[in-house]
Amino acid sequence: MDNQETVRRGRPREFDADVALDDAMTVFWEHGYEGASLTLLTDAMGISRKSMYAAFGNKEDLFLKVLQQYERGPGAYVRDAVGAPTAREVAESYLAGAVRAGTQPGRPAGCLGVKAALAVGAAGQGVQDIMTAWRAGRQADLRGRFQQAIAEGDLPADADAELIARYLTTVGDGLSVQATGGATRTELQRVADATMRHWPLI
Amino acid sequence: MDNQETVRRGRPREFDADVALDDAMTVFWEHGYEGASLTLLTDAMGISRKSMYAAFGNKEDLFLKVLQQYERGPGAYVRDAVGAPTAREVAESYLAGAVRAGTQPGRPAGCLGVKAALAVGAAGQGVQDIMTAWRAGRQADLRGRFQQAIAEGDLPADADAELIARYLTTVGDGLSVQATGGATRTELQRVADATMRHWPLI
DNA sequence: CCAATTACGCACCGTTCGGTGCATAAAACA
DNA sequence: TGTTTTATGCACCGAACGGTGCGTAATTGG
């Protein structure tokens, strides 16, 4: 991590790396990994190709850094959700977060993770693997949280944490796809509400 | 429709258009619309660029014809599902079909429609619109079927056909995403079974 | 002031993209 | 047979792709 506190020698860069990452995020979000060309990216970031390569490495590195920023920003709802006090609130929070993140007014529709994972082709095989692992990690977080809930008696002892987590991520993924297809926030929240009517999904 | 019964003048083509379409389907399915390059497509189809253009028009036309073939083949489960005698069987059949279609041994994972719809970027805006309309049509088919079920007394009078249809397609879309991420058929069928445990989703 | 270091703008690299011109081959019509 | 029509193979098009070499601008350290 290059801290901005460390005094850097040489000509200082003329742009804010975090802002540039956020601009790049929008482009990747809208066009997917392969659809986001360097011209599109650097135009949105307001910097030259050379500056982008100097600051972030290459396109794949840039995407990885965007993904980290996404996890701290719009994608933080997963981390927030597993911190909820009860399993029901975890599920509620997760679905509501997926709806909100997928239908933010100033952002492209859907989930960056879902979109980029599906949009990557033969090129960027590394990106494909990383996205798969990333989504698997989110599912594992939920599964762990539900296992904990079972241990605490918050969920029935015969509940299947793996199944519940997979079901929840499946609905979340579906919500992202629906959002990409143009579904509105209220429409999707209604689906999330309907999903929660059967909790805890024996 | 150019029938093969009509006697065609000139040199006959040396390949089967349906087989070629099926080969192209695999490529689009695996790489998405933009990720499927003409070289990839024509190599898989075993024909030259020129033959492909003469037979199908251009890349977008080819994709549209592939999509029609997909609807008649692997994607036929939607049409089959709405033909089931009861609303419950419609839902069951739809989800099971989504699981099966997304985890066919010889085919790429997931649903061609979902994958291509998300994978398309700025280019192929027409394709993007067509995919959105296509998926909306499938949802409308389900909604109409559930409205009929309400009219028949098969579903409660206060059931929300629109919501049920959207929920079902959301889960179906999610299953496709999960399949793309490497989930197995039994894992996904378990999710489908869990979904059906709460039918009719008041 | 001068050297070292870093950032920037521009022009350019080789490759691949979707799509085409053209000569030739193979069939139906006359 | 000869003409017309269609299919095919090959080479090629301009544009866009991800990525880079190089000269110059701006800063820190001496």
Tab-separated table of C-alpha atoms (C1' of nucleotides) in Angstrom:
chain	number	residue	atom	x	y	z
A	1	MET	CA	0.000	0.000	0.000
A	2	ASP	CA	1.590	3.305	-0.990
A	3	ASN	CA	0.477	5.698	1.662
A	4	GLN	CA	-0.117	9.293	0.684
A	5	GLU	CA	1.663	10.306	3.892
A	6	THR	CA	4.986	9.091	2.538
A	7	VAL	CA	6.626	12.016	0.780
A	8	ARG	CA	6.893	11.045	-2.864
A	9	ARG	CA	9.750	12.264	-4.966
A	10	GLY	CA	9.351	13.462	-8.531
A	11	ARG	CA	6.445	15.149	-10.242
A	12	PRO	CA	3.207	14.614	-8.319
A	13	ARG	CA	0.277	13.080	-10.161
A	14	GLU	CA	-2.414	15.477	-11.204
A	15	PHE	CA	-5.406	13.286	-10.337
A	16	ASP	CA	-6.901	11.613	-7.295
A	17	ALA	CA	-6.396	7.865	-7.559
A	18	ASP	CA	-9.523	7.057	-5.553
A	19	VAL	CA	-11.703	9.286	-7.686
A	20	ALA	CA	-10.196	7.768	-10.819
A	21	LEU	CA	-10.896	4.274	-9.465
A	22	ASP	CA	-14.490	5.257	-8.849
A	23	ASP	CA	-14.842	6.535	-12.399
A	24	ALA	CA	-13.327	3.309	-13.694
A	25	MET	CA	-15.773	1.372	-11.525
A	26	THR	CA	-18.705	2.938	-13.307
A	27	VAL	CA	-17.296	1.962	-16.695
A	28	PHE	CA	-16.577	-1.655	-15.677
A	29	TRP	CA	-19.990	-1.817	-14.041
A	30	GLU	CA	-21.739	-0.652	-17.152
A	31	HIS	CA	-19.762	-2.502	-19.813
A	32	GLY	CA	-18.270	-5.502	-18.050
A	33	TYR	CA	-14.571	-6.317	-18.016
A	34	GLU	CA	-13.980	-6.923	-21.693
A	35	GLY	CA	-16.495	-4.352	-22.865
A	36	ALA	CA	-14.702	-1.636	-20.933
A	37	SER	CA	-11.982	-0.522	-23.358
A	38	LEU	CA	-8.950	1.420	-22.234
A	39	THR	CA	-10.183	4.430	-24.203
A	40	LEU	CA	-13.544	4.298	-22.421
A	41	LEU	CA	-11.837	3.882	-19.079
A	42	THR	CA	-9.218	6.603	-19.390
A	43	ASP	CA	-11.728	9.035	-20.869
A	44	ALA	CA	-13.997	8.505	-17.883
A	45	MET	CA	-11.065	8.757	-15.503
A	46	GLY	CA	-9.851	11.924	-17.188
A	47	ILE	CA	-6.281	10.695	-17.437
A	48	SER	CA	-3.996	9.448	-20.190
A	49	ARG	CA	-3.250	5.818	-20.922
A	50	LYS	CA	0.287	6.330	-19.681
A	51	SER	CA	-0.864	7.703	-16.339
A	52	MET	CA	-3.264	4.817	-15.883
A	53	TYR	CA	-0.566	2.232	-16.513
A	54	ALA	CA	1.878	4.035	-14.234
A	55	ALA	CA	-0.667	4.291	-11.431
A	56	PHE	CA	-2.475	0.950	-11.590
A	57	GLY	CA	-0.357	-1.495	-13.614
A	58	ASN	CA	-2.547	-2.793	-16.418
A	59	LYS	CA	-6.223	-3.352	-17.178
A	60	GLU	CA	-6.525	-6.467	-15.050
A	61	ASP	CA	-4.789	-4.825	-12.100
A	62	LEU	CA	-7.056	-1.823	-12.481
A	63	PHE	CA	-10.104	-4.048	-12.398
A	64	LEU	CA	-8.880	-5.819	-9.274
A	65	LYS	CA	-8.407	-2.490	-7.521
A	66	VAL	CA	-11.838	-1.382	-8.686
A	67	LEU	CA	-13.244	-4.583	-7.260
A	68	GLN	CA	-11.666	-3.880	-3.878
A	69	GLN	CA	-13.112	-0.380	-3.938
A	70	TYR	CA	-16.479	-1.867	-4.873
A	71	GLU	CA	-16.342	-4.173	-1.883
A	72	ARG	CA	-15.717	-1.222	0.405
A	73	GLY	CA	-18.395	0.904	-1.290
A	74	PRO	CA	-21.528	-0.294	-3.066
A	75	GLY	CA	-20.790	-3.937	-2.296
A	76	ALA	CA	-20.364	-3.430	1.423
A	77	TYR	CA	-23.898	-4.596	2.082
A	78	VAL	CA	-22.730	-8.207	2.295
A	79	ARG	CA	-20.289	-7.440	5.064
A	80	ASP	CA	-22.936	-5.328	6.776
A	81	ALA	CA	-25.538	-8.065	6.457
A	82	VAL	CA	-23.514	-10.812	8.142
A	83	GLY	CA	-23.042	-8.439	11.062
A	84	ALA	CA	-26.753	-8.280	11.771
A	85	PRO	CA	-27.803	-9.688	15.164
A	86	THR	CA	-30.220	-12.396	13.993
A	87	ALA	CA	-30.295	-14.742	11.009
A	88	ARG	CA	-33.566	-13.216	9.882
A	89	GLU	CA	-32.060	-9.751	9.919
A	90	VAL	CA	-29.003	-11.053	8.078
A	91	ALA	CA	-31.209	-12.336	5.281
A	92	GLU	CA	-33.395	-9.240	5.254
A	93	SER	CA	-30.396	-6.954	5.200
A	94	TYR	CA	-28.648	-8.960	2.491
A	95	LEU	CA	-31.614	-8.910	0.145
A	96	ALA	CA	-32.415	-5.265	0.799
A	97	GLY	CA	-28.758	-4.426	0.194
A	98	ALA	CA	-28.764	-6.320	-3.080
A	99	VAL	CA	-31.867	-4.421	-4.159
A	100	ARG	CA	-30.436	-1.058	-3.151
A	101	ALA	CA	-26.995	-1.688	-4.674
A	102	GLY	CA	-28.546	-2.889	-7.903
A	103	THR	CA	-30.830	0.102	-8.300
A	104	GLN	CA	-28.737	3.062	-7.198
A	105	PRO	CA	-29.800	6.177	-9.098
A	106	GLY	CA	-26.326	7.371	-10.117
A	107	ARG	CA	-24.944	3.898	-10.781
A	108	PRO	CA	-25.404	1.303	-13.508
A	109	ALA	CA	-28.100	-1.267	-12.767
A	110	GLY	CA	-27.298	-4.609	-11.225
A	111	CYS	CA	-24.267	-5.869	-9.335
A	112	LEU	CA	-20.766	-5.242	-10.623
A	113	GLY	CA	-19.673	-8.653	-9.415
A	114	VAL	CA	-22.456	-10.573	-11.116
A	115	LYS	CA	-22.191	-8.597	-14.315
A	116	ALA	CA	-18.418	-8.750	-14.638
A	117	ALA	CA	-18.347	-12.435	-13.737
A	118	LEU	CA	-20.728	-13.321	-16.533
A	119	ALA	CA	-19.440	-10.794	-19.028
A	120	VAL	CA	-15.877	-12.050	-19.122
A	121	GLY	CA	-15.042	-14.316	-22.040
A	122	ALA	CA	-12.008	-16.336	-22.970
A	123	ALA	CA	-9.703	-13.375	-22.437
A	124	GLY	CA	-9.107	-12.438	-18.847
A	125	GLN	CA	-9.282	-15.997	-17.598
A	126	GLY	CA	-7.627	-14.757	-14.445
A	127	VAL	CA	-10.429	-12.276	-13.946
A	128	GLN	CA	-12.994	-15.031	-14.429
A	129	ASP	CA	-11.364	-17.134	-11.714
A	130	ILE	CA	-11.109	-14.202	-9.360
A	131	MET	CA	-14.757	-13.307	-9.819
A	132	THR	CA	-15.825	-16.881	-9.178
A	133	ALA	CA	-13.743	-17.004	-6.027
A	134	TRP	CA	-15.070	-13.620	-4.971
A	135	ARG	CA	-18.684	-14.679	-5.262
A	136	ALA	CA	-17.943	-18.003	-3.587
A	137	GLY	CA	-16.412	-16.065	-0.708
A	138	ARG	CA	-19.547	-14.020	-0.195
A	139	GLN	CA	-21.580	-17.205	-0.127
A	140	ALA	CA	-19.184	-18.747	2.362
A	141	ASP	CA	-19.528	-15.701	4.611
A	142	LEU	CA	-23.281	-16.156	4.700
A	143	ARG	CA	-22.990	-19.890	5.286
A	144	GLY	CA	-20.652	-19.311	8.218
A	145	ARG	CA	-23.024	-16.766	9.668
A	146	PHE	CA	-25.946	-19.192	9.462
A	147	GLN	CA	-23.886	-21.991	10.996
A	148	GLN	CA	-23.257	-19.642	13.865
A	149	ALA	CA	-26.990	-18.921	14.053
A	150	ILE	CA	-27.691	-22.647	14.262
A	151	ALA	CA	-25.139	-23.038	17.023
A	152	GLU	CA	-26.741	-20.147	18.905
A	153	GLY	CA	-30.211	-21.609	18.552
A	154	ASP	CA	-31.240	-18.672	16.411
A	155	LEU	CA	-31.983	-21.122	13.603
A	156	PRO	CA	-33.412	-24.655	14.085
A	157	ALA	CA	-30.797	-27.317	14.709
A	158	ASP	CA	-31.806	-29.202	11.579
A	159	ALA	CA	-31.483	-26.144	9.349
A	160	ASP	CA	-29.097	-26.448	6.401
A	161	ALA	CA	-26.768	-23.458	6.527
A	162	GLU	CA	-25.229	-24.323	3.175
A	163	LEU	CA	-28.614	-24.545	1.497
A	164	ILE	CA	-29.919	-21.361	3.071
A	165	ALA	CA	-26.814	-19.444	2.049
A	166	ARG	CA	-27.022	-20.755	-1.488
A	167	TYR	CA	-30.688	-19.961	-1.725
A	168	LEU	CA	-30.091	-16.432	-0.498
A	169	THR	CA	-27.243	-15.754	-2.902
A	170	THR	CA	-29.300	-17.265	-5.694
A	171	VAL	CA	-32.117	-14.817	-5.037
A	172	GLY	CA	-29.566	-12.002	-4.684
A	173	ASP	CA	-27.963	-12.907	-7.999
A	174	GLY	CA	-31.400	-13.074	-9.578
A	175	LEU	CA	-32.236	-9.637	-8.239
A	176	SER	CA	-29.110	-8.283	-9.924
A	177	VAL	CA	-30.085	-9.835	-13.223
A	178	GLN	CA	-33.588	-8.412	-12.897
A	179	ALA	CA	-32.144	-4.987	-12.103
A	180	THR	CA	-29.967	-5.157	-15.195
A	181	GLY	CA	-33.107	-5.947	-17.141
A	182	GLY	CA	-34.677	-2.718	-15.974
A	183	ALA	CA	-36.720	-3.750	-12.927
A	184	THR	CA	-37.362	-0.906	-10.502
A	185	ARG	CA	-36.330	-0.749	-6.880
A	186	THR	CA	-39.873	-1.156	-5.564
A	187	GLU	CA	-40.536	-4.122	-7.817
A	188	LEU	CA	-37.404	-5.842	-6.585
A	189	GLN	CA	-38.011	-4.974	-2.959
A	190	ARG	CA	-41.400	-6.635	-3.309
A	191	VAL	CA	-39.610	-9.803	-4.423
A	192	ALA	CA	-37.255	-9.509	-1.455
A	193	ASP	CA	-40.228	-9.074	0.879
A	194	ALA	CA	-41.936	-12.105	-0.601
A	195	THR	CA	-38.755	-14.108	-0.117
A	196	MET	CA	-38.620	-13.131	3.538
A	197	ARG	CA	-42.211	-14.207	4.163
A	198	HIS	CA	-41.058	-17.837	4.293
A	199	TRP	CA	-38.122	-17.361	6.570
A	200	PRO	CA	-36.461	-19.407	7.924
A	201	LEU	CA	-36.929	-21.571	4.833
A	202	ILE	CA	-36.953	-24.987	6.456
B	1	MET	CA	-38.235	-18.955	-44.069
B	2	ASP	CA	-36.287	-20.443	-46.967
B	3	ASN	CA	-37.556	-23.956	-47.165
B	4	GLN	CA	-35.167	-26.662	-48.241
B	5	GLU	CA	-37.961	-28.090	-50.382
B	6	THR	CA	-37.778	-25.113	-52.745
B	7	VAL	CA	-35.269	-26.000	-55.414
B	8	ARG	CA	-32.397	-23.546	-55.017
B	9	ARG	CA	-30.402	-22.456	-58.008
B	10	GLY	CA	-26.656	-22.107	-57.986
B	11	ARG	CA	-23.992	-23.952	-56.089
B	12	PRO	CA	-25.443	-25.693	-53.025
B	13	ARG	CA	-23.886	-24.865	-49.671
B	14	GLU	CA	-21.571	-27.467	-48.256
B	15	PHE	CA	-22.751	-27.296	-44.648
B	16	ASP	CA	-25.946	-27.835	-42.668
B	17	ALA	CA	-27.245	-24.482	-41.487
B	18	ASP	CA	-28.917	-25.956	-38.400
B	19	VAL	CA	-25.781	-27.764	-37.321
B	20	ALA	CA	-23.766	-24.594	-37.892
B	21	LEU	CA	-26.272	-22.617	-35.814
B	22	ASP	CA	-25.920	-25.128	-33.035
B	23	ASP	CA	-22.137	-24.819	-33.108
B	24	ALA	CA	-22.465	-21.037	-33.031
B	25	MET	CA	-24.839	-21.360	-30.087
B	26	THR	CA	-22.179	-23.077	-28.039
B	27	VAL	CA	-19.713	-20.280	-28.746
B	28	PHE	CA	-22.163	-17.490	-27.896
B	29	TRP	CA	-23.229	-19.419	-24.825
B	30	GLU	CA	-19.694	-19.771	-23.606
B	31	HIS	CA	-18.303	-16.346	-24.498
B	32	GLY	CA	-21.310	-14.042	-24.637
B	33	TYR	CA	-22.190	-11.914	-27.629
B	34	GLU	CA	-19.173	-9.629	-27.736
B	35	GLY	CA	-16.739	-12.225	-26.508
B	36	ALA	CA	-17.648	-14.529	-29.380
B	37	SER	CA	-15.420	-13.317	-32.201
B	38	LEU	CA	-16.095	-14.145	-35.818
B	39	THR	CA	-12.950	-16.246	-35.902
B	40	LEU	CA	-14.124	-18.254	-32.896
B	41	LEU	CA	-17.580	-18.636	-34.410
B	42	THR	CA	-16.586	-19.637	-37.921
B	43	ASP	CA	-13.909	-22.012	-36.641
B	44	ALA	CA	-16.506	-23.754	-34.488
B	45	MET	CA	-19.004	-23.780	-37.345
B	46	GLY	CA	-16.381	-25.134	-39.722
B	47	ILE	CA	-17.182	-22.594	-42.426
B	48	SER	CA	-15.527	-19.497	-43.824
B	49	ARG	CA	-16.398	-15.938	-42.903
B	50	LYS	CA	-17.856	-15.416	-46.339
B	51	SER	CA	-20.166	-18.402	-46.074
B	52	MET	CA	-21.364	-17.269	-42.669
B	53	TYR	CA	-22.225	-13.806	-43.962
B	54	ALA	CA	-23.935	-15.214	-47.028
B	55	ALA	CA	-26.005	-17.628	-44.982
B	56	PHE	CA	-26.896	-15.585	-41.897
B	57	GLY	CA	-26.344	-11.897	-42.673
B	58	ASN	CA	-23.997	-10.564	-40.045
B	59	LYS	CA	-22.985	-11.291	-36.458
B	60	GLU	CA	-26.114	-9.781	-34.945
B	61	ASP	CA	-28.393	-11.660	-37.330
B	62	LEU	CA	-26.518	-14.844	-36.554
B	63	PHE	CA	-27.027	-14.307	-32.857
B	64	LEU	CA	-30.746	-13.706	-33.338
B	65	LYS	CA	-31.074	-16.936	-35.263
B	66	VAL	CA	-29.092	-18.737	-32.595
B	67	LEU	CA	-31.453	-17.312	-30.022
B	68	GLN	CA	-34.461	-18.662	-31.890
B	69	GLN	CA	-32.811	-22.051	-32.067
B	70	TYR	CA	-32.060	-21.829	-28.362
B	71	GLU	CA	-35.707	-21.155	-27.637
B	72	ARG	CA	-36.697	-24.257	-29.562
B	73	GLY	CA	-33.958	-26.364	-27.966
B	74	PRO	CA	-32.369	-25.895	-24.550
B	75	GLY	CA	-34.626	-22.948	-23.703
B	76	ALA	CA	-37.845	-24.749	-24.466
B	77	TYR	CA	-38.406	-25.484	-20.796
B	78	VAL	CA	-40.203	-22.157	-20.343
B	79	ARG	CA	-42.751	-22.974	-23.012
B	80	ASP	CA	-43.094	-26.474	-21.570
B	81	ALA	CA	-43.541	-25.140	-18.043
B	82	VAL	CA	-46.446	-22.810	-18.806
B	83	GLY	CA	-48.214	-25.777	-20.359
B	84	ALA	CA	-48.293	-27.693	-17.075
B	85	PRO	CA	-51.774	-28.399	-15.688
B	86	THR	CA	-51.430	-26.649	-12.315
B	87	ALA	CA	-49.655	-23.522	-11.131
B	88	ARG	CA	-47.550	-25.576	-8.769
B	89	GLU	CA	-46.430	-27.821	-11.580
B	90	VAL	CA	-45.691	-24.771	-13.722
B	91	ALA	CA	-43.346	-23.415	-11.061
B	92	GLU	CA	-41.802	-26.793	-10.383
B	93	SER	CA	-41.263	-27.447	-14.062
B	94	TYR	CA	-39.850	-23.987	-14.686
B	95	LEU	CA	-37.274	-24.220	-11.914
B	96	ALA	CA	-36.320	-27.788	-12.748
B	97	GLY	CA	-35.955	-26.751	-16.383
B	98	ALA	CA	-33.724	-23.846	-15.447
B	99	VAL	CA	-31.556	-26.180	-13.384
B	100	ARG	CA	-31.344	-28.772	-16.147
B	101	ALA	CA	-30.698	-26.248	-18.924
B	102	GLY	CA	-28.019	-24.527	-16.887
B	103	THR	CA	-26.144	-27.712	-16.057
B	104	GLN	CA	-26.283	-29.764	-19.249
B	105	PRO	CA	-23.186	-31.946	-19.538
B	106	GLY	CA	-22.252	-31.079	-23.127
B	107	ARG	CA	-23.228	-27.414	-22.901
B	108	PRO	CA	-21.722	-24.341	-21.261
B	109	ALA	CA	-23.019	-23.645	-17.770
B	110	GLY	CA	-25.876	-21.236	-17.151
B	111	CYS	CA	-28.510	-19.806	-19.437
B	112	LEU	CA	-27.577	-18.380	-22.821
B	113	GLY	CA	-30.178	-15.657	-22.418
B	114	VAL	CA	-29.001	-14.505	-19.024
B	115	LYS	CA	-25.349	-14.672	-19.950
B	116	ALA	CA	-25.649	-12.887	-23.266
B	117	ALA	CA	-27.940	-10.235	-21.819
B	118	LEU	CA	-25.419	-9.314	-19.156
B	119	ALA	CA	-22.341	-9.778	-21.274
B	120	VAL	CA	-23.285	-7.300	-23.947
B	121	GLY	CA	-21.680	-3.896	-23.635
B	122	ALA	CA	-22.085	-0.645	-25.510
B	123	ALA	CA	-21.707	-2.378	-28.849
B	124	GLY	CA	-24.688	-4.396	-29.952
B	125	GLN	CA	-27.194	-2.083	-28.327
B	126	GLY	CA	-29.794	-3.743	-30.501
B	127	VAL	CA	-28.841	-7.096	-29.030
B	128	GLN	CA	-29.140	-5.677	-25.524
B	129	ASP	CA	-32.673	-4.458	-26.232
B	130	ILE	CA	-33.657	-7.731	-27.821
B	131	MET	CA	-32.387	-9.710	-24.869
B	132	THR	CA	-34.250	-7.506	-22.424
B	133	ALA	CA	-37.435	-7.912	-24.419
B	134	TRP	CA	-36.839	-11.636	-24.684
B	135	ARG	CA	-36.493	-12.090	-20.955
B	136	ALA	CA	-39.456	-9.806	-20.309
B	137	GLY	CA	-41.512	-11.980	-22.637
B	138	ARG	CA	-40.701	-15.109	-20.677
B	139	GLN	CA	-41.742	-13.363	-17.492
B	140	ALA	CA	-44.960	-12.199	-19.143
B	141	ASP	CA	-45.739	-15.755	-20.202
B	142	LEU	CA	-45.461	-16.924	-16.608
B	143	ARG	CA	-47.531	-14.002	-15.336
B	144	GLY	CA	-50.288	-14.772	-17.831
B	145	ARG	CA	-50.259	-18.410	-16.814
B	146	PHE	CA	-50.608	-17.506	-13.134
B	147	GLN	CA	-53.414	-15.056	-13.898
B	148	GLN	CA	-55.176	-17.924	-15.580
B	149	ALA	CA	-54.543	-20.076	-12.512
B	150	ILE	CA	-56.116	-17.388	-10.322
B	151	ALA	CA	-59.145	-17.225	-12.606
B	152	GLU	CA	-59.457	-20.991	-12.436
B	153	GLY	CA	-59.253	-21.024	-8.656
B	154	ASP	CA	-55.992	-22.956	-8.857
B	155	LEU	CA	-54.304	-20.061	-7.033
B	156	PRO	CA	-55.938	-17.944	-4.291
B	157	ALA	CA	-57.948	-14.994	-5.582
B	158	ASP	CA	-55.696	-12.549	-3.744
B	159	ALA	CA	-52.499	-13.980	-5.217
B	160	ASP	CA	-50.279	-11.551	-7.105
B	161	ALA	CA	-49.523	-13.106	-10.480
B	162	GLU	CA	-47.053	-10.390	-11.370
B	163	LEU	CA	-45.133	-10.845	-8.128
B	164	ILE	CA	-45.131	-14.620	-8.352
B	165	ALA	CA	-43.867	-14.511	-11.919
B	166	ARG	CA	-41.145	-12.048	-11.041
B	167	TYR	CA	-40.095	-14.079	-8.032
B	168	LEU	CA	-39.906	-17.214	-10.106
B	169	THR	CA	-37.856	-15.627	-12.876
B	170	THR	CA	-35.624	-14.046	-10.257
B	171	VAL	CA	-34.851	-17.445	-8.771
B	172	GLY	CA	-34.416	-18.856	-12.277
B	173	ASP	CA	-31.983	-16.103	-13.210
B	174	GLY	CA	-30.146	-16.658	-9.946
B	175	LEU	CA	-29.874	-20.366	-10.683
B	176	SER	CA	-28.247	-19.527	-14.018
B	177	VAL	CA	-25.728	-17.253	-12.343
B	178	GLN	CA	-24.965	-19.939	-9.794
B	179	ALA	CA	-24.534	-22.496	-12.553
B	180	THR	CA	-22.102	-20.194	-14.342
B	181	GLY	CA	-20.199	-19.987	-11.079
B	182	GLY	CA	-19.759	-23.739	-11.049
B	183	ALA	CA	-22.649	-24.981	-8.900
B	184	THR	CA	-23.619	-28.570	-9.620
B	185	ARG	CA	-26.998	-29.796	-10.776
B	186	THR	CA	-27.849	-31.453	-7.449
B	187	GLU	CA	-26.893	-28.331	-5.499
B	188	LEU	CA	-29.140	-26.198	-7.667
B	189	GLN	CA	-31.994	-28.690	-7.650
B	190	ARG	CA	-31.860	-28.527	-3.866
B	191	VAL	CA	-32.359	-24.761	-4.100
B	192	ALA	CA	-35.258	-25.296	-6.483
B	193	ASP	CA	-36.786	-27.825	-4.077
B	194	ALA	CA	-36.412	-25.402	-1.186
B	195	THR	CA	-38.103	-22.710	-3.250
B	196	MET	CA	-41.041	-24.984	-3.942
B	197	ARG	CA	-41.518	-25.806	-0.269
B	198	HIS	CA	-43.245	-22.440	0.221
B	199	TRP	CA	-45.532	-22.619	-2.741
B	200	PRO	CA	-47.827	-20.864	-3.464
B	201	LEU	CA	-45.819	-17.980	-1.997
B	202	ILE	CA	-48.664	-15.900	-0.562
C	1	DC	C1'	22.055	25.364	-9.501
C	2	DC	C1'	22.165	20.570	-10.973
C	3	DA	C1'	21.048	15.709	-10.931
C	4	DA	C1'	17.584	12.220	-9.940
C	5	DT	C1'	12.934	10.869	-10.014
C	6	DT	C1'	8.232	10.682	-11.276
C	7	DA	C1'	4.169	12.117	-14.298
C	8	DC	C1'	2.333	13.500	-18.557
C	9	DG	C1'	1.082	13.905	-23.767
C	10	DC	C1'	1.651	12.046	-28.111
C	11	DA	C1'	2.572	9.095	-31.493
C	12	DC	C1'	3.075	4.563	-32.410
C	13	DC	C1'	3.506	-0.821	-31.862
C	14	DG	C1'	1.556	-5.511	-33.326
C	15	DT	C1'	-2.810	-7.854	-33.040
C	16	DT	C1'	-7.541	-8.620	-33.503
C	17	DC	C1'	-11.991	-6.857	-34.477
C	18	DG	C1'	-16.304	-7.109	-37.814
C	19	DG	C1'	-16.847	-7.021	-42.543
C	20	DT	C1'	-15.745	-7.171	-47.861
C	21	DG	C1'	-13.802	-7.571	-53.097
C	22	DC	C1'	-12.635	-10.728	-56.136
C	23	DA	C1'	-11.633	-14.760	-58.617
C	24	DT	C1'	-13.191	-19.406	-58.876
C	25	DA	C1'	-16.240	-23.566	-58.337
C	26	DA	C1'	-20.587	-25.874	-58.719
C	27	DA	C1'	-25.217	-26.107	-59.439
C	28	DA	C1'	-29.960	-24.830	-62.274
C	29	DC	C1'	-31.960	-22.817	-66.360
C	30	DA	C1'	-31.944	-22.025	-71.461
D	1	DT	C1'	-23.413	-25.911	-74.605
D	2	DG	C1'	-23.491	-21.315	-72.495
D	3	DT	C1'	-25.512	-18.159	-69.169
D	4	DT	C1'	-27.007	-17.196	-64.726
D	5	DT	C1'	-26.984	-17.828	-59.923
D	6	DT	C1'	-25.141	-19.074	-55.652
D	7	DA	C1'	-21.162	-20.778	-52.506
D	8	DT	C1'	-16.483	-20.816	-51.310
D	9	DG	C1'	-11.525	-19.549	-50.275
D	10	DC	C1'	-8.217	-16.033	-49.862
D	11	DA	C1'	-6.481	-11.810	-49.195
D	12	DC	C1'	-7.479	-7.619	-47.562
D	13	DC	C1'	-9.966	-3.289	-45.473
D	14	DG	C1'	-10.268	0.529	-41.858
D	15	DA	C1'	-11.022	0.726	-37.036
D	16	DA	C1'	-10.327	-0.412	-32.419
D	17	DC	C1'	-7.939	-3.301	-29.161
D	18	DG	C1'	-4.291	-3.469	-25.030
D	19	DG	C1'	0.088	-1.719	-24.350
D	20	DT	C1'	4.658	1.091	-24.992
D	21	DG	C1'	8.886	4.442	-26.381
D	22	DC	C1'	10.182	8.772	-25.976
D	23	DG	C1'	10.614	13.556	-25.236
D	24	DT	C1'	9.213	16.910	-21.900
D	25	DA	C1'	7.238	18.960	-17.551
D	26	DA	C1'	7.305	19.205	-12.630
D	27	DT	C1'	8.873	17.990	-8.257
D	28	DT	C1'	12.538	16.439	-4.351
D	29	DG	C1'	17.266	15.860	-2.764
D	30	DG	C1'	21.785	17.498	-2.782
